[in-house]
Short mmCIF file of N, CA, C and O in Angstrom, two decimals:
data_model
loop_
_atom_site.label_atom_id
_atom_site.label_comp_id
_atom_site.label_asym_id
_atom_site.label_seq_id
_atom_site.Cartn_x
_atom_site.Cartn_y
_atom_site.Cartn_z
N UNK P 1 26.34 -16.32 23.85
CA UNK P 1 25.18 -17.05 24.29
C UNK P 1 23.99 -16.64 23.44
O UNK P 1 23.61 -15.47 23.44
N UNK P 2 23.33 -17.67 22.65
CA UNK P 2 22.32 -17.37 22.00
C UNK P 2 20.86 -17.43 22.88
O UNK P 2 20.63 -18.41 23.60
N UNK P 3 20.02 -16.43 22.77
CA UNK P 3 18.74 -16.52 23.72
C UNK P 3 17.83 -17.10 23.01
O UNK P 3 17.79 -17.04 21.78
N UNK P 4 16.93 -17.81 23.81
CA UNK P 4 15.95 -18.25 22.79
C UNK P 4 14.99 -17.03 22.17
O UNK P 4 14.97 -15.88 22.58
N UNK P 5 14.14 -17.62 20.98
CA UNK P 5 13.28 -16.03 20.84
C UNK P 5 11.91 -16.06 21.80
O UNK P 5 11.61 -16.97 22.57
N UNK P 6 10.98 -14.55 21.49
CA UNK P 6 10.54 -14.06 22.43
C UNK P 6 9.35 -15.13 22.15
O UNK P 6 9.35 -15.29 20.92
N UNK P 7 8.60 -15.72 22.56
CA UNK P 7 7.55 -16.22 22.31
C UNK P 7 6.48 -15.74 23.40
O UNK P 7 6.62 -15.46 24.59
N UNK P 8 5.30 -15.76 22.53
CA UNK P 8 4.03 -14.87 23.07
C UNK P 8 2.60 -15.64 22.81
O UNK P 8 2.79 -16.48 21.93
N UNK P 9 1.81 -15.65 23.07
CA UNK P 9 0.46 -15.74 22.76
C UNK P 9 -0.73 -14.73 22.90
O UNK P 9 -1.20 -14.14 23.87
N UNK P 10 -1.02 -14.76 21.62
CA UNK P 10 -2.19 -13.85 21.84
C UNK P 10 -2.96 -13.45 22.70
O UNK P 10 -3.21 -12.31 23.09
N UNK P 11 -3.50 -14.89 23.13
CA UNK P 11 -4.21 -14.84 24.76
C UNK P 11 -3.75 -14.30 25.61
O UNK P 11 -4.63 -14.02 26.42
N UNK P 12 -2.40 -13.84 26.05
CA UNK P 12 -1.98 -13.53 27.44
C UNK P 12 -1.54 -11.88 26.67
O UNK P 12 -0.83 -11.78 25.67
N UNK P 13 -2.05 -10.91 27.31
CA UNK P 13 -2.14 -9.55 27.34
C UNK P 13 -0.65 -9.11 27.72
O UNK P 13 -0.11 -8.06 27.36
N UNK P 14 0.02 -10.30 28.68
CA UNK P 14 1.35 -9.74 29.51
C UNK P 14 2.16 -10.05 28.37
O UNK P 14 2.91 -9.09 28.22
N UNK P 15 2.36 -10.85 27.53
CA UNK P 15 3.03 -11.56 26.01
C UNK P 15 3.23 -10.89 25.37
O UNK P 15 4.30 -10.78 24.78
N UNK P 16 2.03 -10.04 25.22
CA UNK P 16 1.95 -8.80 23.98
C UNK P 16 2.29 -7.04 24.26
O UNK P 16 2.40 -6.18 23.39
N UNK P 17 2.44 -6.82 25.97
CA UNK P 17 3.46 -6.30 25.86
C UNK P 17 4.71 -5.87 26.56
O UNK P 17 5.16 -4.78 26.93
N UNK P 18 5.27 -7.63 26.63
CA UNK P 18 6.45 -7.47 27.01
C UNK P 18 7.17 -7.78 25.54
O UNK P 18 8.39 -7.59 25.44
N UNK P 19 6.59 -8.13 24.67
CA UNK P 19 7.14 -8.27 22.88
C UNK P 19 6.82 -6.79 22.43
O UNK P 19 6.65 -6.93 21.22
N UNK P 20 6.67 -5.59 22.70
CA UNK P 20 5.91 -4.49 22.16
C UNK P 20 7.05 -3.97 22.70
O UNK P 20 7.83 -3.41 21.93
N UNK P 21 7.38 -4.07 24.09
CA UNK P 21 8.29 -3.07 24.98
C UNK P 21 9.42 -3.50 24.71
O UNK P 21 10.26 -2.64 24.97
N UNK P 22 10.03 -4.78 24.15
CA UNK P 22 11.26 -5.25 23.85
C UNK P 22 11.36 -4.65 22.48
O UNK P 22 12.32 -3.89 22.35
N UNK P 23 10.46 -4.86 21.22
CA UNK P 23 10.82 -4.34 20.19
C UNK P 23 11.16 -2.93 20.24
O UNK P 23 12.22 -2.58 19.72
N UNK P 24 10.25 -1.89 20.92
CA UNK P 24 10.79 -0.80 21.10
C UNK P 24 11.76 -0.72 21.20
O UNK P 24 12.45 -0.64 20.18
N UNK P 25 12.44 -0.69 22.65
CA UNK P 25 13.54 -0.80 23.08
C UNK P 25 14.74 -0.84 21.95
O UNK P 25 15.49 -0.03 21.40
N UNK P 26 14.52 -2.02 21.92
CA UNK P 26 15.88 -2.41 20.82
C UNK P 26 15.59 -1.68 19.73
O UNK P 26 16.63 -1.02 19.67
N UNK P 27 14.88 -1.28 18.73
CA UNK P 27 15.04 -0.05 17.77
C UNK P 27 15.50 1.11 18.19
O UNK P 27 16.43 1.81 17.80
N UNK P 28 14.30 1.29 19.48
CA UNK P 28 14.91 3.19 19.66
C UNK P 28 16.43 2.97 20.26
O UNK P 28 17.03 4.04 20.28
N UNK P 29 17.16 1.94 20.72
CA UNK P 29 18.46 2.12 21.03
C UNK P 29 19.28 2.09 19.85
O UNK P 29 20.35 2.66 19.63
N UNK P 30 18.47 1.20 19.00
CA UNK P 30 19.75 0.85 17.67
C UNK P 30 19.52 2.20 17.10
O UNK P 30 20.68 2.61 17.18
N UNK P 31 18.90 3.10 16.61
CA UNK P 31 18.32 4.10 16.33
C UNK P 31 19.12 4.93 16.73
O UNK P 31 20.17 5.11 16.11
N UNK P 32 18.84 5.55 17.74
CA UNK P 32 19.90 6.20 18.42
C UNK P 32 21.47 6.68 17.86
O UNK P 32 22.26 5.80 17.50
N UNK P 33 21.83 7.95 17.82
CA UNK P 33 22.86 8.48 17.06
C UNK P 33 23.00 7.88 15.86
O UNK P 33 23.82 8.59 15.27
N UNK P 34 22.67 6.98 15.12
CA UNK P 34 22.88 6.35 13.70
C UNK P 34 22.92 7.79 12.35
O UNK P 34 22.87 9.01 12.46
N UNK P 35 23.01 7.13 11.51
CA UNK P 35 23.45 7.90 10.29
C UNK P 35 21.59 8.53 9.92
O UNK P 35 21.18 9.50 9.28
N UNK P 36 21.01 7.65 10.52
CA UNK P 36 18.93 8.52 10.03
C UNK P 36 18.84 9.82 11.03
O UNK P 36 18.62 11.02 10.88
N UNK P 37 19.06 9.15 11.87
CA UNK P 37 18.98 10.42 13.25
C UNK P 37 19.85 11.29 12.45
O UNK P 37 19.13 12.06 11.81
N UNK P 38 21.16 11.52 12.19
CA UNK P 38 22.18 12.45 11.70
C UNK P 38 21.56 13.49 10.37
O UNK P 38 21.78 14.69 10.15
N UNK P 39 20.80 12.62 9.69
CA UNK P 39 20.47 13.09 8.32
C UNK P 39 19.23 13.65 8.82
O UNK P 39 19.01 14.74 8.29
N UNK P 40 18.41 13.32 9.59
CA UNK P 40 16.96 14.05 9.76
C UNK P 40 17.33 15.00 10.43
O UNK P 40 16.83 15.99 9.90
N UNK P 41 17.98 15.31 11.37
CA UNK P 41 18.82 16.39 11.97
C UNK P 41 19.41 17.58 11.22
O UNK P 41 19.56 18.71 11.67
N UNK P 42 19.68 17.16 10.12
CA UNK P 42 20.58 18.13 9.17
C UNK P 42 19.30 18.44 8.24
O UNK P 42 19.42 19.38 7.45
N UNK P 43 18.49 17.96 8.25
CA UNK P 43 17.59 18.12 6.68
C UNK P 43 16.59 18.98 8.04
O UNK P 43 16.27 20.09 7.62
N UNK P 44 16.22 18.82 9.04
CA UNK P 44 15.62 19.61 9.81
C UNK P 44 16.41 20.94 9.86
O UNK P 44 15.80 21.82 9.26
N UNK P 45 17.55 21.35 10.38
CA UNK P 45 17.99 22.15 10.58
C UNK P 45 17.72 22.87 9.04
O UNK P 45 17.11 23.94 8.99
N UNK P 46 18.15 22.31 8.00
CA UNK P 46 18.61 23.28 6.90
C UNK P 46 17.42 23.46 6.57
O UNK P 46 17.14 24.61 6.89
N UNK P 47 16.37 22.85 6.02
CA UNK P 47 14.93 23.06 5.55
C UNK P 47 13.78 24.44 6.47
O UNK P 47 13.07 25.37 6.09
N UNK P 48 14.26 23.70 8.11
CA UNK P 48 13.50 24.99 8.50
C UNK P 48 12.48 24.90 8.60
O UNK P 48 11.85 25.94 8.80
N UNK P 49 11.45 23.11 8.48
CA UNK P 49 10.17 22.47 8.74
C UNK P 49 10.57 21.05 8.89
O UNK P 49 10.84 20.16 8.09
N UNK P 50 10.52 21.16 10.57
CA UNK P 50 11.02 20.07 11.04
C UNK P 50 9.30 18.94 11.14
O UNK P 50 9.18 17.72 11.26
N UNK P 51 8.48 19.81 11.03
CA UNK P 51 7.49 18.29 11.02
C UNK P 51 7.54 18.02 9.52
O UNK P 51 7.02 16.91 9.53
N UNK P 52 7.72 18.19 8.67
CA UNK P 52 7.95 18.06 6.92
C UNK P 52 8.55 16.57 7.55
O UNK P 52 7.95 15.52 7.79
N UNK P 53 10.15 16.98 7.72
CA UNK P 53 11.10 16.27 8.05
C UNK P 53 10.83 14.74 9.02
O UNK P 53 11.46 13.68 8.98
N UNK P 54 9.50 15.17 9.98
CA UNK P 54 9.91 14.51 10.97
C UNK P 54 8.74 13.31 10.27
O UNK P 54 9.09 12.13 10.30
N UNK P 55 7.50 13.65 9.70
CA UNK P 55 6.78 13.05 9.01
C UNK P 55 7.53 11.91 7.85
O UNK P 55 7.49 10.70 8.07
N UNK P 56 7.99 12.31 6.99
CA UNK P 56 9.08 11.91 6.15
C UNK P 56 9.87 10.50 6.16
O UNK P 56 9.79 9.47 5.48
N UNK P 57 10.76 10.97 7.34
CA UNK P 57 11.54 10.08 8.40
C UNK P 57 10.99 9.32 9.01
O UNK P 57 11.39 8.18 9.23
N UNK P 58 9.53 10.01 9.56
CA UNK P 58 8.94 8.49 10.49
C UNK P 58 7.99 7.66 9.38
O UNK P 58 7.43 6.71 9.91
N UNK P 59 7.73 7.80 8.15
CA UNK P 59 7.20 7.02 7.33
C UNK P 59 8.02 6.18 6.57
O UNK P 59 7.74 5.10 6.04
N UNK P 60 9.33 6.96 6.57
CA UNK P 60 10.20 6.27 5.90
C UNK P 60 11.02 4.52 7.13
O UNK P 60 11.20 3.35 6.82
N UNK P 61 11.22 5.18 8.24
CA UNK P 61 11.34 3.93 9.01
C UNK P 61 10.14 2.93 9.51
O UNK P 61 10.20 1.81 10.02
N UNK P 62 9.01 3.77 9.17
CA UNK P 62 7.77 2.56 8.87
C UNK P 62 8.05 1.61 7.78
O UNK P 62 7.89 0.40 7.93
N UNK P 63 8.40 2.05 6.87
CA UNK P 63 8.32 1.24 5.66
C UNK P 63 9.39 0.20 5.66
O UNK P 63 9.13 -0.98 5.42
N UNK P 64 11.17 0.81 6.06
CA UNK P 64 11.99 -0.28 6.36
C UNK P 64 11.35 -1.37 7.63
O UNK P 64 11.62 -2.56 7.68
N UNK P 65 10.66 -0.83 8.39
CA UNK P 65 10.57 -2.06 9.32
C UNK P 65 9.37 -3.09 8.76
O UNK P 65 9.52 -4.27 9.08
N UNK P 66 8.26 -2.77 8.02
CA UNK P 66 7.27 -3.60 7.43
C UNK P 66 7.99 -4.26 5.94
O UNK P 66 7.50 -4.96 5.05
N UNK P 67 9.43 -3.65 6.14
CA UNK P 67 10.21 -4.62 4.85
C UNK P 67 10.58 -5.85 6.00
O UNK P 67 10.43 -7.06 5.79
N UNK P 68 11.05 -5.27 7.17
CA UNK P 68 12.37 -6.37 7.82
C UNK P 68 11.14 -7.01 8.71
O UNK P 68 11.71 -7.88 9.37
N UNK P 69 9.99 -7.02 9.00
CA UNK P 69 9.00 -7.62 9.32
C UNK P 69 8.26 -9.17 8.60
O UNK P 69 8.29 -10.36 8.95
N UNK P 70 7.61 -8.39 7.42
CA UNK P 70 7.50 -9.53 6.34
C UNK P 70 8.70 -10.31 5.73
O UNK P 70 8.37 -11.29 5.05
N UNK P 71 9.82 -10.09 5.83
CA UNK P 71 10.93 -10.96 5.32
C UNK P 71 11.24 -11.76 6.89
O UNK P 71 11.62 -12.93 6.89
N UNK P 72 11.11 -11.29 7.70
CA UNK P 72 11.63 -12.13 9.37
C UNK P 72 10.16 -13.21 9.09
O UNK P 72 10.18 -14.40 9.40
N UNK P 73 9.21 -12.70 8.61
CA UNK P 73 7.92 -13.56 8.78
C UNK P 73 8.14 -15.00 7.40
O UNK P 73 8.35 -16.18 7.65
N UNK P 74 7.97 -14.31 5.91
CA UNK P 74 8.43 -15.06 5.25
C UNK P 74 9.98 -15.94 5.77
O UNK P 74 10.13 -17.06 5.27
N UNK P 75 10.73 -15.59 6.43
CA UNK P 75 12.57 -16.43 6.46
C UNK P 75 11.80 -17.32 7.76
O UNK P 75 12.43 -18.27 8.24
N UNK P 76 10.58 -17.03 8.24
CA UNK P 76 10.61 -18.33 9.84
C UNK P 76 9.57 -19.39 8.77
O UNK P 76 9.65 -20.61 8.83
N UNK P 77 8.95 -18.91 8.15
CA UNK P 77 8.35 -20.03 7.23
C UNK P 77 8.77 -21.15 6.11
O UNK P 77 8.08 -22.00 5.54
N UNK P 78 10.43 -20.77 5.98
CA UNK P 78 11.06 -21.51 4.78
C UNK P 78 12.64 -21.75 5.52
O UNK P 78 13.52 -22.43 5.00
N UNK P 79 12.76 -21.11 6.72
CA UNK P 79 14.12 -21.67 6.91
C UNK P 79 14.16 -22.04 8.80
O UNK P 79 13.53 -21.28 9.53
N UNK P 80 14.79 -23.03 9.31
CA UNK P 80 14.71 -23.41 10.34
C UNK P 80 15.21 -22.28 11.57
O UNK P 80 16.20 -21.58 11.33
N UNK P 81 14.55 -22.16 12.77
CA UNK P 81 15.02 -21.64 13.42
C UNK P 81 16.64 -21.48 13.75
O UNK P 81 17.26 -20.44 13.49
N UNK P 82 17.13 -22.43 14.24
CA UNK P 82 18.17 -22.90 14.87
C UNK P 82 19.11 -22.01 13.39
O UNK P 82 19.54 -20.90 13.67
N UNK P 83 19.38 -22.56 11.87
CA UNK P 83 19.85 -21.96 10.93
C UNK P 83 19.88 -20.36 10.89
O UNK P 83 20.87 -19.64 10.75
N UNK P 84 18.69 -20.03 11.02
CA UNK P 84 18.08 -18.85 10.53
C UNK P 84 18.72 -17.95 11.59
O UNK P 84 18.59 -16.75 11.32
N UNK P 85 19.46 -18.24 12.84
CA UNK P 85 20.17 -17.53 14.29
C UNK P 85 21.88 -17.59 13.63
O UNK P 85 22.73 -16.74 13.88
N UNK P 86 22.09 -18.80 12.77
CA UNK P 86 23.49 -19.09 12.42
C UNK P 86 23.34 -18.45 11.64
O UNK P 86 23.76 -17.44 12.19
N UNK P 87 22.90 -17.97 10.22
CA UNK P 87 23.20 -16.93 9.01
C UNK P 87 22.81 -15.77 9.52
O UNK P 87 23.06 -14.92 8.67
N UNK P 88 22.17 -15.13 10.75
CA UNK P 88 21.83 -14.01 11.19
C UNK P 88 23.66 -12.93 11.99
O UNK P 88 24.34 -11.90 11.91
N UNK P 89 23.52 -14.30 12.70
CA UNK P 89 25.39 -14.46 13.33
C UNK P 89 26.12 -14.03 12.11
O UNK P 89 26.82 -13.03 12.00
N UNK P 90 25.84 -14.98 11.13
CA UNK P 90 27.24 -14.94 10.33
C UNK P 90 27.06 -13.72 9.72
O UNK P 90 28.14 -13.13 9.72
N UNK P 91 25.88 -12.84 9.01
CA UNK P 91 26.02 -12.21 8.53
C UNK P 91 26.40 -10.99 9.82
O UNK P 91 26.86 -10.00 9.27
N UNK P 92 26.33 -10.85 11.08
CA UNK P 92 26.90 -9.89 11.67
C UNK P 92 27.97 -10.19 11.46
O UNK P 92 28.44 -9.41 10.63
N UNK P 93 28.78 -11.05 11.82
CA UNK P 93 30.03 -11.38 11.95
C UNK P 93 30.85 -10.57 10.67
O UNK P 93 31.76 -9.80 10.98
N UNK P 94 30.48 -10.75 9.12
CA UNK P 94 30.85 -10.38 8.20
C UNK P 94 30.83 -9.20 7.96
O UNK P 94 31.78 -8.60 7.45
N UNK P 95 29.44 -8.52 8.37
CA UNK P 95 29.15 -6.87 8.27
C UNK P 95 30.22 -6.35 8.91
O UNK P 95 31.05 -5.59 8.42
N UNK P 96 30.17 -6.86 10.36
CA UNK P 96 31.61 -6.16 11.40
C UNK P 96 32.78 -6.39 11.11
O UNK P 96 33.49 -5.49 11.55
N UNK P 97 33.56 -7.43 10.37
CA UNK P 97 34.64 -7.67 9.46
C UNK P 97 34.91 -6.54 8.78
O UNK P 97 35.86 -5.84 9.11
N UNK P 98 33.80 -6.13 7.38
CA UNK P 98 33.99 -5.30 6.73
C UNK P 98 33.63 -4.08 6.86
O UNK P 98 33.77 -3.37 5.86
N UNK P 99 33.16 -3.57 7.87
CA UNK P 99 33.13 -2.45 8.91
C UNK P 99 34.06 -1.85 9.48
O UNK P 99 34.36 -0.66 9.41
N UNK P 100 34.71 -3.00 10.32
CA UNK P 100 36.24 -2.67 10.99
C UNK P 100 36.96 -2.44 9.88
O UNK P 100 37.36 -1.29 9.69
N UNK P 101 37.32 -3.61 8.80
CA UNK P 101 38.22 -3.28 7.60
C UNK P 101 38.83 -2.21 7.00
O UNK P 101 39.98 -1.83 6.74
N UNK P 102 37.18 -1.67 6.80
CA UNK P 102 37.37 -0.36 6.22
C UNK P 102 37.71 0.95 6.88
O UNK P 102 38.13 2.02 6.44
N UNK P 103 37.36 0.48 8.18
CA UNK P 103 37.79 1.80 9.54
C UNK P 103 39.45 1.47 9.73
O UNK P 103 40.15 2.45 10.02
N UNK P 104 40.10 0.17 9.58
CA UNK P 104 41.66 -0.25 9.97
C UNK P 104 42.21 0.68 8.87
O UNK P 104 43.02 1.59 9.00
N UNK P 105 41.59 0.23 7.77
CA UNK P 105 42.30 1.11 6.21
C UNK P 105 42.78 2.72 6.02
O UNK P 105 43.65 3.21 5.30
N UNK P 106 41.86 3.32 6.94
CA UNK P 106 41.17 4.48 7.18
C UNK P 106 42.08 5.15 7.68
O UNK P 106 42.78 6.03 7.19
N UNK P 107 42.03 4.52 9.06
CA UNK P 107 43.23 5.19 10.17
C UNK P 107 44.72 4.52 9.59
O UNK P 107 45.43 4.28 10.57
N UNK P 108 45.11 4.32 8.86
CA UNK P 108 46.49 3.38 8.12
C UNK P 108 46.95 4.43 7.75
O UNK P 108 45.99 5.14 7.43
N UNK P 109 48.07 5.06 7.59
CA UNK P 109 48.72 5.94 7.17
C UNK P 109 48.81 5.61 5.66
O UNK P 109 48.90 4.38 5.53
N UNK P 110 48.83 6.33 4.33
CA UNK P 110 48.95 6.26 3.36
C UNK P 110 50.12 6.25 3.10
O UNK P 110 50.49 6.17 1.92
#
């Protein structure tokens, strides 16, 4: 089931942050145990200056999200909604293909 997206208006205070509390959400979950968490973890531990680390890391996922921000902003200006949900799909669909793939290969006995 595809949801529609979040739509908001400036004017309404409740818009802006129930779109604030959803984006959260869904990062700090996707976030969560991933391979950044793993590596800031290890570069904390071994370094031994975890605000170095923690500074670092949180500038560095500033910067991927003001990449995947301006490209979500530029892709709603040149490609149709309705499309832009179907190549979003497809490209999960494909990532998890070759995700699993490589995990089936993995566990395969040589």
């Amino acid at each position: 089931m595809v949801e529609a997206p979040l739509q908001t208006s400036d004017s309404q205070p409740t818009g802006r942050w129930v779109l604030f509390v959803s984006t959260f959400t869904t990062v700090f979950l996707a976030e969560l145990g991933d391979k950044t968490q793993l590596a800031t973890l290890l570069l904390s531990a071994q370094s031994g200056r975890p605000l170095l680390v923690f500074v670092g890391a949180a500038l560095a996922l500033v910067s991927t999200s003001l990449v995947g921000v301006l490209l979500g902003q530029w892709l709603s200006r040149h490609v149709p909604p309705r499309q832009l949900e179907r190549l979003a799909g497809g490209l999960m669909v494909i990532l998890g293909a070759a995700i699993g793939g490589r995990a089936l290969v993995q566990l395969l006995p040589s």
